[in-house]
């Protein structure tokens, strides 16, 4: 599509990056192929030298995946992107492609369990040092930064406690030593937060979540400027093979078309459910970025344009009450996934964050009574009635 006007996100998510074959198909074509053929030996040589544009092998790039990457770039405001087989493949590649033995990585301690594994366990195996801090305070980043810090990593909002990190403030700290700030933007979605505009250098997504949005397949994506991708990620990606399959890329393209509609509805419902839970006598606290009582509402106001599809809440009577609540739900399903069209609930202390020590969970505010709710597309009234009945049973 060619236009002289700057298009809004909903339009970009339907049209951006579309590549049509000679058949002129309406829907994006699905190129299920491993490799590509060349008209001549000279043409093959030129393509491998980079002198002639075109595709070589689907582990490097594929037309369907290329459309997904370009559409994500249009939405995120990024120059370039690489799509990966999962969100964790994106996180691992974004960090590992730019560090070497002797380097230092600085990260917020409020991270998904697998991200903590990469920082705390995997990096030291290759001689890369790390520091984990309370990322909610900008001064902690300033104190922990080192001359050999190469990457800073954070989630905002965090999983599962929806803590907020001031991205612009952390970006300034990264720039002070020439390091790169990587932001996992899954909980905010690319619709409600633009890390690159706030000063971040790299954005990662588990596209499995809101981007795909209907529980069908895995995927991830890394977005940055072309120079960083060419100098750091390109060869790592080409030779280690974390690329997204063409079929999953096609599913992601279809997911992007409905992303604004889905996320808007999910967020509206999440706000209603958060308000209901906040007034319930069995609930000791509710954490939701759309509420005025969020501890970091001031930062939310300056870096997010919407709330979230996620709600965290804590039950007064601990693990038993949390389990009774989960087991009493009839519409909401128990699952560790999020961003789905179906509402899903999980108990982080025994699922997504179970591998953390008791002390680490306590530091993050992940109590035995904490539940994380991912709000789907069901009617908000039905979801509230479901929680009302389940909480009565838990009591």
Tab-separated table of C-alpha atoms in Angstrom:
chain	number	residue	atom	x	y	z
A	1	UNK	CA	0.000	0.000	0.000
A	2	UNK	CA	1.311	3.433	-0.970
A	3	UNK	CA	0.033	6.608	0.660
A	4	UNK	CA	1.405	10.055	1.383
A	5	UNK	CA	-0.472	10.296	4.701
A	6	UNK	CA	0.684	9.064	8.109
A	7	UNK	CA	-1.681	6.251	8.977
A	8	UNK	CA	-3.070	5.483	12.418
A	9	UNK	CA	-2.219	2.188	14.143
A	10	UNK	CA	-5.484	0.374	13.347
A	11	UNK	CA	-5.001	1.034	9.628
A	12	UNK	CA	-1.312	0.066	9.721
A	13	UNK	CA	-2.216	-3.227	11.365
A	14	UNK	CA	-4.441	-4.159	8.428
A	15	UNK	CA	-2.274	-2.958	5.554
A	16	UNK	CA	1.367	-2.232	6.494
A	17	UNK	CA	4.097	-4.405	5.013
A	18	UNK	CA	1.800	-6.298	2.664
A	19	UNK	CA	3.666	-8.034	-0.159
A	20	UNK	CA	1.489	-9.402	-2.978
A	21	UNK	CA	2.477	-12.055	-5.449
A	22	UNK	CA	1.604	-11.920	-9.136
A	23	UNK	CA	-1.796	-13.409	-8.320
A	24	UNK	CA	-2.899	-10.252	-6.497
A	25	UNK	CA	-4.304	-12.059	-3.457
A	26	UNK	CA	-6.306	-10.095	-0.862
A	27	UNK	CA	-5.001	-11.955	2.180
A	28	UNK	CA	-1.263	-12.177	2.768
A	29	UNK	CA	0.292	-15.143	0.984
A	30	UNK	CA	1.673	-17.996	3.041
A	31	UNK	CA	5.085	-19.036	1.671
A	32	UNK	CA	5.661	-22.514	3.094
A	33	UNK	CA	9.098	-23.045	1.673
A	34	UNK	CA	12.537	-23.805	3.052
A	35	UNK	CA	14.555	-22.344	0.219
A	36	UNK	CA	14.416	-20.319	-2.998
A	37	UNK	CA	15.664	-20.836	-6.548
A	38	UNK	CA	17.772	-18.506	-8.731
A	39	UNK	CA	17.569	-17.893	-12.446
A	40	UNK	CA	21.336	-18.279	-12.892
A	41	UNK	CA	24.455	-19.197	-10.974
A	42	UNK	CA	25.483	-15.562	-11.240
A	43	UNK	CA	22.205	-14.489	-9.646
A	44	UNK	CA	22.792	-16.894	-6.726
A	45	UNK	CA	26.296	-15.508	-6.211
A	46	UNK	CA	25.023	-11.924	-6.273
A	47	UNK	CA	22.292	-12.673	-3.745
A	48	UNK	CA	24.695	-14.367	-1.336
A	49	UNK	CA	27.053	-11.385	-1.665
A	50	UNK	CA	24.197	-9.041	-0.846
A	51	UNK	CA	24.496	-7.347	-4.217
A	52	UNK	CA	21.019	-8.433	-5.336
A	53	UNK	CA	17.885	-8.273	-3.169
A	54	UNK	CA	15.885	-11.413	-2.529
A	55	UNK	CA	15.444	-14.380	-0.229
A	56	UNK	CA	17.982	-17.166	0.265
A	57	UNK	CA	16.737	-19.524	2.965
A	58	UNK	CA	13.766	-19.344	5.343
A	59	UNK	CA	16.031	-19.652	8.374
A	60	UNK	CA	17.378	-16.216	7.390
A	61	UNK	CA	14.224	-14.590	6.020
A	62	UNK	CA	10.924	-15.518	4.400
A	63	UNK	CA	8.376	-13.395	2.501
A	64	UNK	CA	5.547	-14.089	4.965
A	65	UNK	CA	7.757	-13.429	7.973
A	66	UNK	CA	9.076	-10.303	6.263
A	67	UNK	CA	5.527	-8.950	6.051
A	68	UNK	CA	4.994	-9.574	9.769
A	69	UNK	CA	8.276	-7.850	10.654
A	70	UNK	CA	7.470	-4.819	8.483
A	71	UNK	CA	3.989	-4.516	9.958
A	72	UNK	CA	5.423	-4.619	13.480
A	73	UNK	CA	7.966	-1.936	12.510
A	74	UNK	CA	5.167	0.319	11.260
A	75	UNK	CA	3.266	-0.124	14.525
A	76	UNK	CA	6.284	0.254	16.827
A	77	UNK	CA	8.026	3.035	14.901
A	78	UNK	CA	11.148	0.887	14.451
A	79	UNK	CA	13.539	0.756	11.499
A	80	UNK	CA	13.990	-3.012	11.487
A	81	UNK	CA	12.862	-6.222	13.195
A	82	UNK	CA	13.494	-9.951	13.431
A	83	UNK	CA	10.696	-12.391	14.271
A	84	UNK	CA	11.547	-15.334	16.493
A	85	UNK	CA	10.055	-18.712	17.357
A	86	UNK	CA	8.929	-17.560	20.821
A	87	UNK	CA	9.074	-14.607	23.163
A	88	UNK	CA	11.919	-16.166	25.120
A	89	UNK	CA	13.875	-16.665	21.897
A	90	UNK	CA	13.495	-12.921	21.359
A	91	UNK	CA	14.694	-12.063	24.880
A	92	UNK	CA	17.654	-14.446	24.686
A	93	UNK	CA	18.733	-13.227	21.249
A	94	UNK	CA	18.403	-9.543	22.144
A	95	UNK	CA	20.724	-9.987	25.117
A	96	UNK	CA	23.176	-12.660	23.946
A	97	UNK	CA	23.857	-11.181	20.509
A	98	UNK	CA	25.534	-8.111	22.004
A	99	UNK	CA	27.514	-9.345	25.028
A	100	UNK	CA	30.787	-11.205	25.541
A	101	UNK	CA	32.886	-12.444	28.463
A	102	UNK	CA	33.809	-9.565	30.744
A	103	UNK	CA	30.682	-7.536	29.994
A	104	UNK	CA	28.001	-6.603	32.517
A	105	UNK	CA	24.204	-6.708	32.213
A	106	UNK	CA	21.979	-4.659	34.513
A	107	UNK	CA	18.349	-5.723	34.937
A	108	UNK	CA	15.297	-5.065	37.056
A	109	UNK	CA	14.677	-7.988	39.387
A	110	UNK	CA	10.943	-7.966	38.613
A	111	UNK	CA	11.156	-10.297	35.624
A	112	UNK	CA	9.394	-13.369	34.288
A	113	UNK	CA	11.016	-16.556	35.609
A	114	UNK	CA	12.649	-17.572	32.320
A	115	UNK	CA	14.091	-14.075	31.905
A	116	UNK	CA	15.605	-14.378	35.375
A	117	UNK	CA	17.181	-17.679	34.266
A	118	UNK	CA	18.889	-16.002	31.316
A	119	UNK	CA	20.240	-13.207	33.511
A	120	UNK	CA	21.162	-15.170	36.642
A	121	UNK	CA	22.148	-18.593	35.263
A	122	UNK	CA	22.937	-18.462	31.561
A	123	UNK	CA	24.991	-15.251	31.325
A	124	UNK	CA	27.505	-16.237	34.054
A	125	UNK	CA	28.212	-19.510	32.195
A	126	UNK	CA	29.695	-17.382	29.413
A	127	UNK	CA	31.586	-14.991	31.663
A	128	UNK	CA	29.040	-12.189	31.611
A	129	UNK	CA	28.408	-10.536	34.975
A	130	UNK	CA	24.989	-9.261	36.055
A	131	UNK	CA	23.252	-7.128	38.659
A	132	UNK	CA	19.566	-7.300	39.601
A	133	UNK	CA	18.003	-4.235	41.207
A	134	UNK	CA	14.680	-2.785	42.281
A	135	UNK	CA	13.949	-1.189	38.926
A	136	UNK	CA	11.103	0.987	40.136
A	137	UNK	CA	13.556	3.634	41.422
A	138	UNK	CA	15.667	5.484	38.835
A	139	UNK	CA	18.496	6.077	41.320
A	140	UNK	CA	19.033	2.330	41.647
A	141	UNK	CA	19.915	2.145	37.949
A	142	UNK	CA	22.341	5.054	38.345
A	143	UNK	CA	24.087	3.404	41.290
A	144	UNK	CA	24.422	-0.010	39.636
A	145	UNK	CA	25.578	1.042	36.157
A	146	UNK	CA	29.215	0.240	35.312
A	147	UNK	CA	31.605	1.311	32.543
A	148	UNK	CA	31.422	-2.259	31.153
A	149	UNK	CA	27.611	-2.441	31.243
A	150	UNK	CA	26.492	-3.364	27.722
A	151	UNK	CA	22.768	-3.969	28.186
A	152	UNK	CA	19.976	-2.962	30.530
A	153	UNK	CA	16.810	-5.067	30.611
A	154	UNK	CA	13.373	-4.445	32.080
A	155	UNK	CA	9.678	-5.241	31.851
A	156	UNK	CA	7.092	-2.506	32.331
A	157	UNK	CA	4.460	-3.242	33.513
A	158	UNK	CA	6.098	-6.201	35.188
A	159	UNK	CA	4.953	-9.802	35.370
A	160	UNK	CA	2.954	-10.479	37.524
A	161	UNK	CA	2.714	-7.488	39.893
A	162	UNK	CA	2.237	-4.779	37.234
A	163	UNK	CA	5.038	-2.645	38.644
A	164	UNK	CA	6.056	0.296	36.437
A	165	UNK	CA	9.582	1.332	35.467
A	166	UNK	CA	10.346	4.856	34.230
A	167	UNK	CA	11.648	3.960	30.769
A	168	UNK	CA	12.853	7.462	29.851
A	169	UNK	CA	14.866	7.755	33.075
A	170	UNK	CA	16.499	4.338	32.587
A	171	UNK	CA	17.298	5.160	28.942
A	172	UNK	CA	19.289	8.190	30.115
A	173	UNK	CA	21.283	5.955	32.457
A	174	UNK	CA	22.013	3.527	29.611
A	175	UNK	CA	23.150	6.357	27.358
A	176	UNK	CA	25.598	7.577	29.996
A	177	UNK	CA	27.835	4.543	29.355
A	178	UNK	CA	26.806	3.751	25.770
A	179	UNK	CA	24.758	0.707	26.802
A	180	UNK	CA	21.550	-0.478	25.131
A	181	UNK	CA	18.214	-0.534	26.952
A	182	UNK	CA	15.992	-3.528	26.121
A	183	UNK	CA	12.315	-3.251	27.092
A	184	UNK	CA	9.929	-6.191	27.245
A	185	UNK	CA	6.694	-4.411	26.289
A	186	UNK	CA	4.287	-7.359	26.401
A	187	UNK	CA	2.016	-6.220	29.246
A	188	UNK	CA	1.583	-2.699	27.827
A	189	UNK	CA	1.170	-3.893	24.228
A	190	UNK	CA	2.485	-1.723	21.366
A	191	UNK	CA	-0.811	0.185	21.481
A	192	UNK	CA	-0.429	1.628	25.001
A	193	UNK	CA	3.332	2.197	25.273
A	194	UNK	CA	6.085	3.133	22.805
A	195	UNK	CA	9.473	2.337	24.413
A	196	UNK	CA	11.506	3.545	21.424
A	197	UNK	CA	9.853	6.968	21.630
A	198	UNK	CA	10.728	7.040	25.341
A	199	UNK	CA	14.419	6.437	24.603
A	200	UNK	CA	14.751	2.647	24.705
A	201	UNK	CA	17.012	1.111	22.060
A	202	UNK	CA	15.455	-2.346	21.652
A	203	UNK	CA	11.915	-3.650	22.191
A	204	UNK	CA	10.987	-7.321	22.553
A	205	UNK	CA	7.617	-9.064	22.503
A	206	UNK	CA	6.237	-12.470	23.106
A	207	UNK	CA	3.942	-12.320	20.087
A	208	UNK	CA	2.315	-15.423	21.551
A	209	UNK	CA	0.368	-13.041	23.787
A	210	UNK	CA	-1.769	-10.135	22.526
A	211	UNK	CA	-0.321	-10.053	19.005
A	212	UNK	CA	-1.452	-13.604	18.206
A	213	UNK	CA	-4.147	-13.255	20.818
A	214	UNK	CA	-6.168	-16.420	20.327
A	215	UNK	CA	-4.038	-19.182	21.828
A	216	UNK	CA	-2.953	-20.820	18.585
A	217	UNK	CA	0.813	-20.588	18.270
A	218	UNK	CA	4.100	-19.234	19.625
A	219	UNK	CA	6.153	-16.329	18.376
A	220	UNK	CA	8.337	-13.395	19.312
A	221	UNK	CA	9.839	-10.278	17.767
A	222	UNK	CA	12.829	-7.967	18.339
A	223	UNK	CA	12.657	-4.361	17.096
A	224	UNK	CA	15.398	-1.726	16.940
A	225	UNK	CA	17.274	0.558	14.563
A	226	UNK	CA	18.777	-1.022	11.457
A	227	UNK	CA	22.360	-0.284	12.490
A	228	UNK	CA	22.052	-2.210	15.779
A	229	UNK	CA	20.371	-5.155	14.078
A	230	UNK	CA	22.954	-5.259	11.271
A	231	UNK	CA	25.923	-5.052	13.654
A	232	UNK	CA	24.662	-7.274	16.472
A	233	UNK	CA	21.594	-9.376	15.767
A	234	UNK	CA	21.858	-10.187	12.067
A	235	UNK	CA	24.669	-12.766	12.150
A	236	UNK	CA	23.536	-14.230	15.492
A	237	UNK	CA	20.050	-14.719	14.060
A	238	UNK	CA	21.324	-16.123	10.781
A	239	UNK	CA	23.570	-18.757	12.333
A	240	UNK	CA	21.695	-19.829	15.490
A	241	UNK	CA	18.307	-20.275	13.835
A	242	UNK	CA	15.687	-18.822	16.210
A	243	UNK	CA	13.503	-17.565	13.340
A	244	UNK	CA	9.705	-17.703	13.294
A	245	UNK	CA	8.105	-20.252	10.971
A	246	UNK	CA	6.227	-18.902	7.915
A	247	UNK	CA	2.963	-20.471	9.089
A	248	UNK	CA	3.184	-18.826	12.516
A	249	UNK	CA	4.121	-15.546	10.821
A	250	UNK	CA	0.914	-15.746	8.808
A	251	UNK	CA	-1.098	-16.384	11.978
A	252	UNK	CA	0.571	-13.345	13.580
A	253	UNK	CA	-0.346	-11.173	10.584
A	254	UNK	CA	-3.975	-12.185	10.965
A	255	UNK	CA	-3.766	-11.490	14.700
A	256	UNK	CA	-2.427	-7.977	14.145
A	257	UNK	CA	-5.490	-7.061	12.065
A	258	UNK	CA	-7.755	-7.364	15.119
A	259	UNK	CA	-5.250	-6.278	17.818
A	260	UNK	CA	-6.762	-2.802	18.500
A	261	UNK	CA	-10.320	-4.130	18.719
A	262	UNK	CA	-9.352	-6.976	21.039
A	263	UNK	CA	-7.065	-5.002	23.337
A	264	UNK	CA	-9.536	-2.121	23.659
A	265	UNK	CA	-12.330	-4.475	24.731
A	266	UNK	CA	-10.083	-6.479	27.062
A	267	UNK	CA	-8.802	-3.312	28.727
A	268	UNK	CA	-12.289	-1.914	29.280
A	269	UNK	CA	-13.336	-5.186	30.904
A	270	UNK	CA	-10.140	-5.375	32.976
A	271	UNK	CA	-10.836	-1.928	34.439
A	272	UNK	CA	-14.359	-2.972	35.462
A	273	UNK	CA	-13.127	-6.198	37.050
A	274	UNK	CA	-10.327	-4.365	38.881
A	275	UNK	CA	-12.903	-1.980	40.381
A	276	UNK	CA	-15.111	-4.896	41.441
A	277	UNK	CA	-12.214	-6.735	43.071
A	278	UNK	CA	-10.997	-3.595	44.859
A	279	UNK	CA	-14.320	-3.386	46.706
A	280	UNK	CA	-14.501	-7.086	47.598
A	281	UNK	CA	-13.949	-7.968	51.278
A	282	UNK	CA	-11.905	-11.069	50.448
A	283	UNK	CA	-9.338	-9.029	48.486
A	284	UNK	CA	-6.525	-7.241	50.292
A	285	UNK	CA	-5.150	-5.331	47.307
A	286	UNK	CA	-5.646	-4.818	43.579
A	287	UNK	CA	-2.870	-3.710	41.217
A	288	UNK	CA	-4.064	-2.269	37.916
A	289	UNK	CA	-2.350	0.425	35.804
A	290	UNK	CA	-5.669	2.063	34.966
A	291	UNK	CA	-6.560	2.844	38.583
A	292	UNK	CA	-5.666	6.070	40.373
A	293	UNK	CA	-4.449	4.086	43.394
A	294	UNK	CA	-1.647	2.389	41.465
A	295	UNK	CA	1.590	3.191	43.378
A	296	UNK	CA	3.218	4.616	40.243
A	297	UNK	CA	0.256	6.371	38.673
A	298	UNK	CA	2.428	9.430	37.947
A	299	UNK	CA	4.806	7.445	35.720
A	300	UNK	CA	1.902	5.641	34.046
A	301	UNK	CA	0.381	9.001	33.124
A	302	UNK	CA	3.503	10.108	31.278
A	303	UNK	CA	4.481	6.901	29.456
A	304	UNK	CA	1.300	4.869	28.857
A	305	UNK	CA	-1.839	5.789	26.928
A	306	UNK	CA	-4.007	3.013	28.376
A	307	UNK	CA	-4.232	0.549	31.225
A	308	UNK	CA	-3.681	-3.146	30.631
A	309	UNK	CA	-5.529	-6.356	29.910
A	310	UNK	CA	-3.905	-7.778	33.086
A	311	UNK	CA	-5.080	-7.420	36.676
A	312	UNK	CA	-3.172	-8.611	39.751
A	313	UNK	CA	-4.981	-9.073	43.045
A	314	UNK	CA	-4.204	-10.590	46.420
A	315	UNK	CA	-6.567	-12.583	48.614
A	316	UNK	CA	-6.426	-12.085	52.359
A	317	UNK	CA	-6.367	-15.773	53.262
A	318	UNK	CA	-3.353	-16.821	51.197
A	319	UNK	CA	-2.758	-19.853	49.021
A	320	UNK	CA	-5.834	-21.851	50.024
A	321	UNK	CA	-8.140	-18.941	49.238
A	322	UNK	CA	-6.331	-18.364	45.928
A	323	UNK	CA	-6.669	-22.019	44.935
A	324	UNK	CA	-10.323	-22.107	46.036
A	325	UNK	CA	-10.991	-19.003	43.934
A	326	UNK	CA	-9.337	-20.519	40.851
A	327	UNK	CA	-11.150	-23.811	41.294
A	328	UNK	CA	-14.481	-22.046	41.776
A	329	UNK	CA	-14.337	-20.151	38.482
A	330	UNK	CA	-16.525	-21.493	35.674
A	331	UNK	CA	-15.902	-19.030	32.833
A	332	UNK	CA	-12.305	-18.010	33.561
A	333	UNK	CA	-9.856	-20.846	32.895
A	334	UNK	CA	-6.688	-21.711	34.821
A	335	UNK	CA	-3.671	-21.228	32.537
A	336	UNK	CA	-0.247	-19.586	32.652
A	337	UNK	CA	-0.729	-17.880	29.271
A	338	UNK	CA	-1.999	-14.319	28.841
A	339	UNK	CA	-3.276	-11.944	26.168
A	340	UNK	CA	-5.747	-14.571	24.934
A	341	UNK	CA	-9.322	-14.032	23.784
A	342	UNK	CA	-10.278	-16.303	26.686
A	343	UNK	CA	-9.894	-15.013	30.257
A	344	UNK	CA	-7.090	-16.870	32.038
A	345	UNK	CA	-5.948	-16.888	35.651
A	346	UNK	CA	-2.775	-18.203	37.265
A	347	UNK	CA	-1.182	-18.432	40.692
A	348	UNK	CA	2.341	-17.056	40.019
A	349	UNK	CA	3.956	-18.432	43.187
A	350	UNK	CA	3.284	-22.013	42.072
A	351	UNK	CA	3.507	-21.577	38.280
A	352	UNK	CA	5.319	-18.833	36.353
A	353	UNK	CA	7.546	-17.788	39.277
A	354	UNK	CA	7.803	-21.064	41.199
A	355	UNK	CA	11.541	-21.428	40.522
A	356	UNK	CA	12.351	-18.246	42.421
A	357	UNK	CA	13.366	-18.565	46.053
A	358	UNK	CA	10.879	-17.626	48.759
A	359	UNK	CA	13.014	-14.558	49.447
A	360	UNK	CA	13.035	-13.503	45.798
A	361	UNK	CA	9.261	-13.845	45.536
A	362	UNK	CA	8.834	-11.822	48.725
A	363	UNK	CA	11.050	-9.060	47.284
A	364	UNK	CA	8.826	-8.914	44.216
A	365	UNK	CA	5.581	-8.902	46.174
A	366	UNK	CA	4.516	-12.314	44.891
A	367	UNK	CA	2.676	-13.651	47.914
A	368	UNK	CA	0.880	-16.987	48.218
A	369	UNK	CA	-2.410	-15.113	47.922
A	370	UNK	CA	-1.537	-13.293	44.666
A	371	UNK	CA	-3.405	-14.135	41.455
A	372	UNK	CA	-2.773	-12.800	37.944
A	373	UNK	CA	-5.796	-12.404	35.689
A	374	UNK	CA	-5.569	-11.985	31.915
A	375	UNK	CA	-8.918	-10.604	30.782
A	376	UNK	CA	-10.362	-11.969	27.558
A	377	UNK	CA	-13.236	-11.050	25.261
A	378	UNK	CA	-16.098	-12.442	27.298
A	379	UNK	CA	-18.798	-10.078	28.558
A	380	UNK	CA	-17.460	-8.172	31.580
A	381	UNK	CA	-20.706	-8.806	33.451
A	382	UNK	CA	-20.293	-12.556	33.113
A	383	UNK	CA	-16.705	-12.352	34.336
A	384	UNK	CA	-17.663	-10.275	37.368
A	385	UNK	CA	-20.444	-12.723	38.245
A	386	UNK	CA	-17.959	-15.577	37.868
A	387	UNK	CA	-15.547	-13.947	40.337
A	388	UNK	CA	-18.343	-13.025	42.714
A	389	UNK	CA	-19.420	-16.658	42.966
A	390	UNK	CA	-15.853	-18.014	43.165
A	391	UNK	CA	-14.824	-15.572	45.920
A	392	UNK	CA	-17.904	-16.433	47.947
A	393	UNK	CA	-16.985	-20.096	47.668
A	394	UNK	CA	-13.386	-19.328	48.656
A	395	UNK	CA	-14.558	-17.395	51.707
